[in-house]
Amino acid sequence: MIERFDWTDHAERRIREREFHRINVEMAIRLRHDGRSRNDGPADWLVLGQRMAGASFVVIYDHPVGEDPDRVRIVSVWDLEERGTS
């Protein structure tokens, strides 16, 4: 079970710029980790989440971090409509 979330500086900057709530991003990973997709870019995994207003977003992350299966490293977050930007 995922218990720890490490945020890269990039991911922290993105949630501030895009007005995301950390808890929504972390919850998306917790709820959708078992159905995650392999990411082709700078992180291992990709899941979709949903903002409180209903818009979908993408979060990419690494798991495990080192040898810790309870930890993820969030690399970036963006609205699904932004396709291709991170």
Tab-separated table of N, CA and C in Angstrom:
chain	number	residue	atom	x	y	z
A	1	MET	N	0.836	-1.188	0.000
A	1	MET	CA	0.000	0.000	0.000
A	1	MET	C	0.881	1.252	0.000
A	2	ILE	N	0.521	2.195	-0.790
A	2	ILE	CA	1.303	3.432	-0.887
A	2	ILE	C	1.005	4.308	0.327
A	3	GLU	N	2.074	4.689	1.018
A	3	GLU	CA	1.931	5.488	2.233
A	3	GLU	C	2.704	6.803	2.183
A	4	ARG	N	3.742	6.870	1.332
A	4	ARG	CA	4.573	8.068	1.273
A	4	ARG	C	4.613	8.626	-0.134
A	5	PHE	N	4.526	9.948	-0.203
A	5	PHE	CA	4.574	10.649	-1.487
A	5	PHE	C	5.706	11.656	-1.454
A	6	ASP	N	6.669	11.483	-2.339
A	6	ASP	CA	7.731	12.469	-2.534
A	6	ASP	C	7.374	13.256	-3.786
A	7	TRP	N	7.484	14.553	-3.717
A	7	TRP	CA	7.174	15.425	-4.846
A	7	TRP	C	8.459	16.031	-5.386
A	8	THR	N	8.673	15.940	-6.691
A	8	THR	CA	9.810	16.629	-7.292
A	8	THR	C	9.528	18.132	-7.263
A	9	ASP	N	10.565	18.925	-7.401
A	9	ASP	CA	10.382	20.381	-7.480
A	9	ASP	C	9.478	20.735	-8.648
A	10	HIS	N	9.667	20.028	-9.754
A	10	HIS	CA	8.849	20.270	-10.945
A	10	HIS	C	7.367	20.025	-10.636
A	11	ALA	N	7.053	18.909	-10.005
A	11	ALA	CA	5.666	18.580	-9.690
A	11	ALA	C	5.072	19.607	-8.716
A	12	GLU	N	5.850	20.015	-7.739
A	12	GLU	CA	5.385	21.042	-6.785
A	12	GLU	C	5.045	22.337	-7.518
A	13	ARG	N	5.912	22.721	-8.446
A	13	ARG	CA	5.686	23.945	-9.222
A	13	ARG	C	4.416	23.820	-10.066
A	14	ARG	N	4.228	22.666	-10.684
A	14	ARG	CA	3.059	22.448	-11.541
A	14	ARG	C	1.745	22.512	-10.758
A	15	ILE	N	1.707	21.947	-9.569
A	15	ILE	CA	0.425	21.998	-8.838
A	15	ILE	C	0.104	23.422	-8.395
A	16	ARG	N	1.134	24.211	-8.101
A	16	ARG	CA	0.884	25.623	-7.768
A	16	ARG	C	0.397	26.379	-9.000
A	17	GLU	N	1.090	26.202	-10.135
A	17	GLU	CA	0.729	26.909	-11.370
A	17	GLU	C	-0.668	26.536	-11.850
A	18	ARG	N	-1.020	25.285	-11.703
A	18	ARG	CA	-2.279	24.770	-12.258
A	18	ARG	C	-3.383	24.628	-11.220
A	19	GLU	N	-3.077	25.078	-10.008
A	19	GLU	CA	-4.056	25.096	-8.915
A	19	GLU	C	-4.659	23.718	-8.625
A	20	PHE	N	-3.797	22.730	-8.518
A	20	PHE	CA	-4.203	21.393	-8.109
A	20	PHE	C	-4.154	21.299	-6.590
A	21	HIS	N	-4.960	20.412	-6.045
A	21	HIS	CA	-4.888	20.088	-4.622
A	21	HIS	C	-4.052	18.826	-4.476
A	22	ARG	N	-3.037	18.883	-3.632
A	22	ARG	CA	-2.156	17.724	-3.426
A	22	ARG	C	-2.947	16.463	-3.099
A	23	ILE	N	-3.938	16.610	-2.244
A	23	ILE	CA	-4.698	15.440	-1.803
A	23	ILE	C	-5.393	14.744	-2.976
A	24	ASN	N	-5.868	15.510	-3.959
A	24	ASN	CA	-6.516	14.902	-5.134
A	24	ASN	C	-5.523	14.099	-5.963
A	25	VAL	N	-4.319	14.632	-6.115
A	25	VAL	CA	-3.285	13.946	-6.892
A	25	VAL	C	-2.862	12.664	-6.168
A	26	GLU	N	-2.616	12.772	-4.879
A	26	GLU	CA	-2.204	11.602	-4.106
A	26	GLU	C	-3.302	10.541	-4.066
A	27	MET	N	-4.546	10.974	-3.945
A	27	MET	CA	-5.663	10.032	-3.918
A	27	MET	C	-5.823	9.321	-5.261
A	28	ALA	N	-5.606	10.037	-6.363
A	28	ALA	CA	-5.674	9.409	-7.685
A	28	ALA	C	-4.660	8.272	-7.784
A	29	ILE	N	-3.463	8.500	-7.272
A	29	ILE	CA	-2.445	7.449	-7.301
A	29	ILE	C	-2.872	6.279	-6.424
A	30	ARG	N	-3.324	6.569	-5.224
A	30	ARG	CA	-3.750	5.490	-4.316
A	30	ARG	C	-4.876	4.656	-4.922
A	31	LEU	N	-5.867	5.330	-5.484
A	31	LEU	CA	-7.047	4.627	-5.996
A	31	LEU	C	-6.804	3.913	-7.315
A	32	ARG	N	-5.894	4.438	-8.131
A	32	ARG	CA	-5.734	3.902	-9.490
A	32	ARG	C	-4.391	3.207	-9.734
A	33	HIS	N	-3.599	3.073	-8.689
A	33	HIS	CA	-2.269	2.477	-8.847
A	33	HIS	C	-2.332	1.069	-9.431
A	34	ASP	N	-3.293	0.278	-9.003
A	34	ASP	CA	-3.386	-1.098	-9.509
A	34	ASP	C	-3.718	-1.158	-10.998
A	35	GLY	N	-4.339	-0.106	-11.542
A	35	GLY	CA	-4.682	-0.060	-12.962
A	35	GLY	C	-3.808	0.893	-13.753
A	36	ARG	N	-2.666	1.250	-13.206
A	36	ARG	CA	-1.778	2.241	-13.830
A	36	ARG	C	-1.281	1.776	-15.201
A	37	SER	N	-0.830	2.745	-15.982
A	37	SER	CA	-0.249	2.463	-17.303
A	37	SER	C	1.230	2.793	-17.271
A	38	ARG	N	2.000	2.069	-18.054
A	38	ARG	CA	3.430	2.355	-18.190
A	38	ARG	C	3.566	3.693	-18.910
A	39	ASN	N	4.419	4.557	-18.406
A	39	ASN	CA	4.655	5.856	-19.017
A	39	ASN	C	5.884	5.766	-19.918
A	40	ASP	N	5.831	6.410	-21.082
A	40	ASP	CA	6.947	6.389	-22.026
A	40	ASP	C	7.975	7.486	-21.767
A	41	GLY	N	7.658	8.413	-20.888
A	41	GLY	CA	8.531	9.562	-20.670
A	41	GLY	C	9.377	9.476	-19.415
A	42	PRO	N	9.495	10.606	-18.705
A	42	PRO	CA	10.452	10.723	-17.602
A	42	PRO	C	10.029	10.086	-16.275
A	43	ALA	N	8.972	9.310	-16.247
A	43	ALA	CA	8.538	8.622	-15.031
A	43	ALA	C	8.068	7.221	-15.412
A	44	ASP	N	7.989	6.340	-14.422
A	44	ASP	CA	7.623	4.947	-14.689
A	44	ASP	C	6.151	4.758	-15.042
A	45	TRP	N	5.277	5.458	-14.320
A	45	TRP	CA	3.839	5.168	-14.385
A	45	TRP	C	2.992	6.401	-14.632
A	46	LEU	N	1.769	6.149	-15.105
A	46	LEU	CA	0.807	7.208	-15.414
A	46	LEU	C	-0.571	6.757	-14.936
A	47	VAL	N	-1.282	7.656	-14.271
A	47	VAL	CA	-2.687	7.418	-13.933
A	47	VAL	C	-3.479	8.685	-14.226
A	48	LEU	N	-4.762	8.504	-14.424
A	48	LEU	CA	-5.675	9.628	-14.595
A	48	LEU	C	-6.406	9.874	-13.285
A	49	GLY	N	-6.649	11.129	-12.999
A	49	GLY	CA	-7.423	11.514	-11.830
A	49	GLY	C	-8.508	12.483	-12.245
A	50	GLN	N	-9.250	12.946	-11.266
A	50	GLN	CA	-10.331	13.881	-11.561
A	50	GLN	C	-10.346	14.985	-10.518
A	51	ARG	N	-10.382	16.223	-11.019
A	51	ARG	CA	-10.487	17.378	-10.122
A	51	ARG	C	-11.880	17.402	-9.504
A	52	MET	N	-12.034	18.151	-8.439
A	52	MET	CA	-13.340	18.255	-7.779
A	52	MET	C	-14.412	18.789	-8.725
A	53	ALA	N	-14.014	19.656	-9.656
A	53	ALA	CA	-14.960	20.225	-10.613
A	53	ALA	C	-15.275	19.263	-11.760
A	54	GLY	N	-14.580	18.124	-11.806
A	54	GLY	CA	-14.880	17.116	-12.803
A	54	GLY	C	-13.883	16.962	-13.931
A	55	ALA	N	-12.987	17.928	-14.119
A	55	ALA	CA	-12.003	17.828	-15.203
A	55	ALA	C	-10.977	16.742	-14.887
A	56	SER	N	-10.572	16.007	-15.914
A	56	SER	CA	-9.585	14.937	-15.736
A	56	SER	C	-8.166	15.491	-15.783
A	57	PHE	N	-7.270	14.824	-15.061
A	57	PHE	CA	-5.860	15.194	-15.085
A	57	PHE	C	-5.001	13.941	-15.173
A	58	VAL	N	-3.742	14.168	-15.540
A	58	VAL	CA	-2.739	13.110	-15.661
A	58	VAL	C	-1.690	13.335	-14.574
A	59	VAL	N	-1.281	12.268	-13.940
A	59	VAL	CA	-0.150	12.337	-13.009
A	59	VAL	C	0.832	11.233	-13.388
A	60	ILE	N	2.105	11.612	-13.476
A	60	ILE	CA	3.146	10.613	-13.757
A	60	ILE	C	4.038	10.514	-12.522
A	61	TYR	N	4.477	9.269	-12.252
A	61	TYR	CA	5.222	9.036	-11.021
A	61	TYR	C	6.100	7.791	-11.141
A	62	ASP	N	7.054	7.706	-10.229
A	62	ASP	CA	7.922	6.541	-10.123
A	62	ASP	C	7.480	5.698	-8.934
A	63	HIS	N	7.551	4.403	-9.105
A	63	HIS	CA	7.254	3.460	-8.028
A	63	HIS	C	7.886	2.132	-8.345
A	64	PRO	N	8.559	1.512	-7.426
A	64	PRO	CA	8.860	2.020	-6.089
A	64	PRO	C	9.975	3.060	-6.137
A	65	VAL	N	10.185	3.731	-5.021
A	65	VAL	CA	11.301	4.662	-4.894
A	65	VAL	C	12.387	3.909	-4.129
A	66	GLY	N	13.504	3.689	-4.795
A	66	GLY	CA	14.530	2.826	-4.216
A	66	GLY	C	13.936	1.430	-4.080
A	67	GLU	N	14.010	0.881	-2.910
A	67	GLU	CA	13.424	-0.439	-2.671
A	67	GLU	C	12.208	-0.347	-1.761
A	68	ASP	N	11.631	0.847	-1.636
A	68	ASP	CA	10.489	1.065	-0.746
A	68	ASP	C	9.180	0.940	-1.524
A	69	PRO	N	8.454	-0.172	-1.373
A	69	PRO	CA	7.214	-0.377	-2.116
A	69	PRO	C	6.050	0.489	-1.635
A	70	ASP	N	6.229	1.177	-0.526
A	70	ASP	CA	5.170	2.022	0.030
A	70	ASP	C	5.331	3.484	-0.353
A	71	ARG	N	6.272	3.752	-1.244
A	71	ARG	CA	6.637	5.133	-1.559
A	71	ARG	C	6.588	5.381	-3.062
A	72	VAL	N	6.094	6.584	-3.446
A	72	VAL	CA	6.125	7.012	-4.848
A	72	VAL	C	6.800	8.380	-4.935
A	73	ARG	N	7.302	8.683	-6.123
A	73	ARG	CA	7.880	10.000	-6.410
A	73	ARG	C	7.071	10.597	-7.535
A	74	ILE	N	6.339	11.663	-7.229
A	74	ILE	CA	5.494	12.320	-8.227
A	74	ILE	C	6.375	13.238	-9.068
A	75	VAL	N	6.319	13.024	-10.396
A	75	VAL	CA	7.195	13.739	-11.320
A	75	VAL	C	6.493	14.944	-11.950
A	76	SER	N	5.219	14.791	-12.353
A	76	SER	CA	4.493	15.908	-12.962
A	76	SER	C	2.996	15.642	-12.941
A	77	VAL	N	2.239	16.721	-13.092
A	77	VAL	CA	0.776	16.676	-13.127
A	77	VAL	C	0.297	17.713	-14.129
A	78	TRP	N	-0.700	17.361	-14.941
A	78	TRP	CA	-1.281	18.338	-15.857
A	78	TRP	C	-2.713	17.947	-16.187
A	79	ASP	N	-3.474	18.926	-16.649
A	79	ASP	CA	-4.841	18.668	-17.089
A	79	ASP	C	-4.809	17.836	-18.358
A	80	LEU	N	-5.729	16.914	-18.482
A	80	LEU	CA	-5.771	16.030	-19.642
A	80	LEU	C	-5.867	16.821	-20.938
A	81	GLU	N	-6.536	17.946	-20.919
A	81	GLU	CA	-6.696	18.765	-22.124
A	81	GLU	C	-5.382	19.364	-22.603
A	82	GLU	N	-4.350	19.360	-21.767
A	82	GLU	CA	-3.052	19.927	-22.137
A	82	GLU	C	-2.212	18.973	-22.965
A	83	ARG	N	-2.654	17.778	-23.197
A	83	ARG	CA	-1.932	16.714	-23.900
A	83	ARG	C	-0.524	17.081	-24.355
A	84	GLY	N	0.416	16.244	-23.919
A	84	GLY	CA	1.785	16.386	-24.406
A	84	GLY	C	2.641	17.380	-23.654
A	85	THR	N	2.071	18.130	-22.726
A	85	THR	CA	2.902	19.039	-21.945
A	85	THR	C	3.064	18.469	-20.558
A	86	SER	N	4.164	18.754	-19.949
A	86	SER	CA	4.385	18.285	-18.581
A	86	SER	C	5.084	19.373	-17.816
